[in-house]
C-alpha positions as a printed NumPy array, in Angstrom:
array([[ 93.278,  85.806, 132.28 ],
       [ 95.329,  87.569, 129.632],
       [ 94.481,  87.55 , 125.945],
       [ 97.793,  85.788, 125.173],
       [ 96.842,  82.892, 127.469],
       [ 93.413,  82.7  , 125.842],
       [ 95.019,  82.594, 122.43 ],
       [ 97.4  ,  79.831, 123.522],
       [ 94.493,  77.732, 124.728],
       [ 92.683,  78.212, 121.438],
       [ 95.816,  77.378, 119.45 ],
       [ 96.115,  74.064, 121.247],
       [ 92.709,  73.066, 119.884],
       [ 93.53 ,  73.964, 116.281],
       [ 94.803,  71.242, 113.961],
       [ 96.46 ,  72.393, 110.771],
       [ 94.812,  71.718, 107.465],
       [ 91.397,  70.548, 108.685],
       [ 88.875,  70.612, 105.822],
       [ 85.378,  71.793, 106.74 ],
       [ 82.36 ,  72.94 , 104.729],
       [ 81.853,  76.7  , 104.521],
       [ 78.51 ,  76.587, 106.325],
       [ 76.961,  78.339, 109.317],
       [ 77.741,  75.307, 111.497],
       [ 81.472,  76.039, 111.256],
       [ 81.595,  79.808, 111.636],
       [ 82.517,  79.684, 115.344],
       [ 85.597,  77.53 , 114.662],
       [ 86.731,  80.024, 112.062],
       [ 86.238,  82.925, 114.47 ],
       [ 88.25 ,  81.125, 117.162],
       [ 91.093,  80.54 , 114.718],
       [ 91.13 ,  84.211, 113.696],
       [ 91.2  ,  85.307, 117.333],
       [ 94.081,  82.886, 117.917],
       [ 96.115,  84.667, 115.215],
       [ 95.835,  81.737, 112.821],
       [ 95.355,  81.745, 109.045],
       [ 92.278,  80.161, 107.468],
       [ 91.349,  79.53 , 103.832],
       [ 87.888,  80.693, 102.814],
       [ 85.738,  81.008,  99.699],
       [ 84.573,  84.442,  98.593],
       [ 82.376,  85.669,  95.757],
       [ 85.415,  85.602,  93.435],
       [ 88.282,  83.343,  94.56 ],
       [ 89.47 ,  81.328,  97.54 ],
       [ 91.505,  83.447,  99.904],
       [ 93.773,  83.271, 102.921],
       [ 92.376,  85.304, 105.8  ],
       [ 93.601,  86.346, 109.245],
       [ 93.151,  89.136, 111.787],
       [ 94.305,  92.302, 110.031],
       [ 95.286,  93.768, 113.405],
       [ 97.671,  90.917, 114.257],
       [101.21 ,  91.413, 112.953],
       [101.973,  87.763, 113.743],
       [ 99.04 ,  86.489, 111.683],
       [ 99.743,  88.852, 108.782],
       [103.356,  87.656, 108.669],
       [102.095,  84.062, 108.425],
       [100.145,  84.925, 105.278],
       [103.237,  86.416, 103.66 ],
       [105.234,  83.311, 104.591],
       [102.592,  80.911, 103.236],
       [102.361,  82.733,  99.915],
       [106.081,  83.406,  99.578],
       [105.093,  87.019,  99.028],
       [107.241,  90.1  ,  99.503],
       [106.323,  92.169, 102.538],
       [106.224,  95.228, 100.274],
       [103.153,  93.84 ,  98.452],
       [100.103,  95.231, 100.29 ],
       [ 97.202,  93.156, 101.581],
       [ 93.545,  94.114, 101.306],
       [ 91.082,  93.816, 104.165],
       [ 87.611,  92.298, 104.249],
       [ 84.872,  93.576, 106.55 ],
       [ 81.413,  92.304, 107.382],
       [ 79.285,  95.249, 106.285],
       [ 79.55 ,  98.446, 104.274],
       [ 78.947, 100.419, 107.48 ],
       [ 82.208,  99.   , 108.906],
       [ 84.391, 100.564, 106.221],
       [ 84.488, 103.964, 107.937],
       [ 86.281, 102.375, 110.914],
       [ 89.233, 101.53 , 108.691],
       [ 89.272, 104.119, 105.9  ],
       [ 88.117, 107.62 , 104.972],
       [ 84.751, 107.668, 103.196],
       [ 83.438, 111.195, 103.886],
       [ 84.363, 112.391, 100.378],
       [ 82.245, 109.761,  98.611],
       [ 78.691, 110.399,  97.381],
       [ 75.984, 109.053,  99.662],
       [ 74.943, 105.57 ,  98.613],
       [ 77.959, 104.863,  96.398],
       [ 79.538, 102.17 ,  98.562],
       [ 76.156, 100.541,  99.142],
       [ 75.711, 100.343,  95.373],
       [ 79.115,  98.702,  94.848],
       [ 79.118,  96.386,  97.863],
       [ 78.675,  93.63 ,  98.869],
       [ 80.144,  92.425,  95.61 ],
       [ 83.278,  91.484,  93.636],
       [ 84.918,  94.89 ,  94.065],
       [ 87.904,  96.115,  96.085],
       [ 87.724,  99.827,  96.87 ],
       [ 91.021, 101.564,  97.57 ],
       [ 90.653, 104.377, 100.073],
       [ 92.856, 106.53 , 102.278],
       [ 93.29 , 105.136, 105.783],
       [ 93.058, 108.47 , 107.504],
       [ 94.054, 109.33 , 111.057],
       [ 90.963, 107.676, 112.555],
       [ 91.612, 104.223, 111.084],
       [ 91.812, 101.499, 113.739],
       [ 94.036,  99.335, 111.545],
       [ 97.328,  98.324, 113.071],
       [100.273, 100.256, 111.637],
       [102.046,  96.942, 110.945],
       [ 99.62 ,  96.207, 108.096],
       [101.08 ,  97.571, 104.839],
       [103.596,  99.85 , 106.594],
       [104.374, 103.062, 104.791],
       [101.119, 103.107, 102.827],
       [ 98.382, 105.614, 103.612],
       [ 95.82 , 103.707, 101.529],
       [ 94.002, 100.404, 102.004],
       [ 92.003,  98.102,  99.73 ],
       [ 88.674,  97.114, 101.284],
       [ 86.303,  94.287, 100.364],
       [ 82.793,  93.296, 101.431],
       [ 82.395,  90.017,  99.537],
       [ 78.935,  88.851,  98.557],
       [ 79.493,  85.618, 100.475],
       [ 77.837,  85.108, 103.838],
       [ 80.476,  82.839, 105.396],
       [ 83.439,  85.226, 105.289],
       [ 81.231,  88.16 , 106.293],
       [ 79.983,  86.234, 109.342],
       [ 83.57 ,  85.406, 110.325],
       [ 84.586,  89.061, 110.085],
       [ 81.522,  90.098, 112.079],
       [ 82.185,  87.559, 114.827],
       [ 85.89 ,  88.385, 114.987],
       [ 85.086,  92.058, 115.67 ],
       [ 87.964,  92.992, 113.391],
       [ 88.869,  93.356, 109.778],
       [ 90.294,  90.312, 108.043],
       [ 93.481,  90.612, 106.031],
       [ 92.585,  88.87 , 102.782],
       [ 94.618,  87.684,  99.808],
       [ 94.252,  84.984,  97.18 ],
       [ 94.93 ,  81.396,  98.299],
       [ 97.93 ,  80.535,  96.164],
       [101.676,  80.894,  96.004],
       [102.695,  84.352,  94.877],
       [102.775,  84.511,  91.091],
       [100.792,  81.301,  90.615],
       [ 97.221,  81.004,  89.237],
       [ 94.423,  81.929,  91.627],
       [ 92.217,  79.251,  93.186],
       [ 88.565,  78.537,  92.407],
       [ 88.485,  75.264,  94.38 ],
       [ 90.332,  74.015,  97.441],
       [ 92.126,  71.43 ,  95.271],
       [ 93.886,  74.295,  93.492],
       [ 95.952,  75.037,  96.616],
       [ 96.119,  71.582,  98.175],
       [ 99.877,  71.961,  98.701],
       [ 99.188,  74.84 , 101.124],
       [ 96.445,  73.269, 103.262],
       [ 98.935,  72.28 , 105.942],
       [ 99.722,  75.932, 106.673],
       [ 96.099,  76.826, 107.494],
       [ 94.272,  76.146, 110.736],
       [ 91.152,  75.354, 108.694],
       [ 90.332,  75.126, 105.007],
       [ 86.679,  75.926, 104.317],
       [ 85.218,  74.267, 101.246],
       [ 82.593,  76.202,  99.314],
       [ 82.821,  74.025,  96.206],
       [ 84.001,  75.213,  92.813],
       [ 83.497,  78.969,  92.535],
       [ 81.771,  80.082,  89.335],
       [ 83.414,  83.46 ,  88.795],
       [ 86.569,  82.303,  86.995],
       [ 90.041,  83.428,  88.018],
       [ 89.808,  87.176,  87.339],
       [ 89.422,  88.17 ,  90.997],
       [ 87.753,  91.329,  92.207],
       [ 87.712,  94.59 ,  90.305],
       [ 90.054,  97.008,  92.081],
       [ 89.121, 100.692,  91.95 ],
       [ 90.928, 103.683,  93.46 ],
       [ 88.426, 106.058,  95.103],
       [ 90.9  , 108.203,  97.038],
       [ 90.392, 111.468,  95.12 ],
       [ 86.994, 113.178,  95.379],
       [ 84.964, 112.973,  92.182],
       [ 87.42 , 110.64 ,  90.445],
       [ 88.015, 106.922,  90.062],
       [ 90.745, 104.792,  88.556],
       [ 90.436, 101.099,  87.699],
       [ 93.619,  99.481,  89.024],
       [ 92.613,  95.93 ,  88.026],
       [ 89.748,  95.101,  85.655],
       [ 88.829,  91.924,  87.53 ],
       [ 85.47 ,  90.239,  87.122],
       [ 83.159,  93.267,  87.329],
       [ 84.775,  96.198,  85.531],
       [ 81.787,  97.047,  83.338],
       [ 79.275,  96.953,  86.186],
       [ 81.59 ,  98.879,  88.497],
       [ 82.274, 101.611,  85.944],
       [ 78.55 , 102.01 ,  85.26 ],
       [ 77.797, 102.496,  88.961],
       [ 80.609, 105.002,  89.446],
       [ 79.538, 107.03 ,  86.429],
       [ 75.938, 106.965,  87.674],
       [ 77.232, 108.763,  90.778],
       [ 78.96 , 111.302,  88.5  ],
       [ 82.524, 110.189,  89.188],
       [ 84.98 , 110.707,  86.346],
       [ 87.41 , 107.988,  85.267],
       [ 91.088, 108.9  ,  85.085],
       [ 93.682, 106.856,  83.157]])
C-alpha cells in the first residue's frame, strides 16, 4: 500500500481542532497527524507553536496559510535530540560539547544546512542556513522522535500578533489544526527562544535576545567563541 493511501486513511480519522492534554497518552495521535501531513499545536519550553513534518511541502504550506505569513519568512525545525542535529545541519566546526551545553533548552541555533542535510529543498528555499531547536519539553521531543523526521516549528499565532503562552491565546486558529495540545499556561513569558547564529567557526551572533540571552552568551564564551555585532 502506498504512503499516500496510508496518509489518506489517517487523515480521515483526524478531526480539526480537537483539544487534548499534552501528555504521554496522546503522543501517538500527534505522530499520526504529523505523518498525515497535518498541522498540530504544541507547547514548548517557551511558547505554543504550530508544528508539522518539515519534509512535507504540503504541510509546511499549511503553516504559512494558517499564520498568514509570507513564504519568504523562514521556519525553524525542532528535533528530538542533540544527536539528530547533524542529520539536518553542519556541526563539525563547533567545539565538542557546545550543543549539549545549550540544548535541550530555550535556544534556536542557526547553522549551515550543508550538502548532507536530509531536509527537503522546499523548506526555506534559497537559504543555505536553518534554525534548529531541541526544546526542553518532553512532549514535542517525543513527537519528533516518533515521526522519524524534523518538525517545522513556528509560534502559534497570526503573523505579527503577540505570541501564545496558553491555548486560549490562539483560540481563533484551533480549527486549522488537527489537534491542539494543552500544556497549561507556560511560565516563560512571550520572549520566545534566544536565536544565535553559529555558522562561522569561533564566532557567534545573537539574532534575537529571547528568554535566555545571558545564559546562552555565558555558555558560548565558556567555549571560547567570540561575539560579533
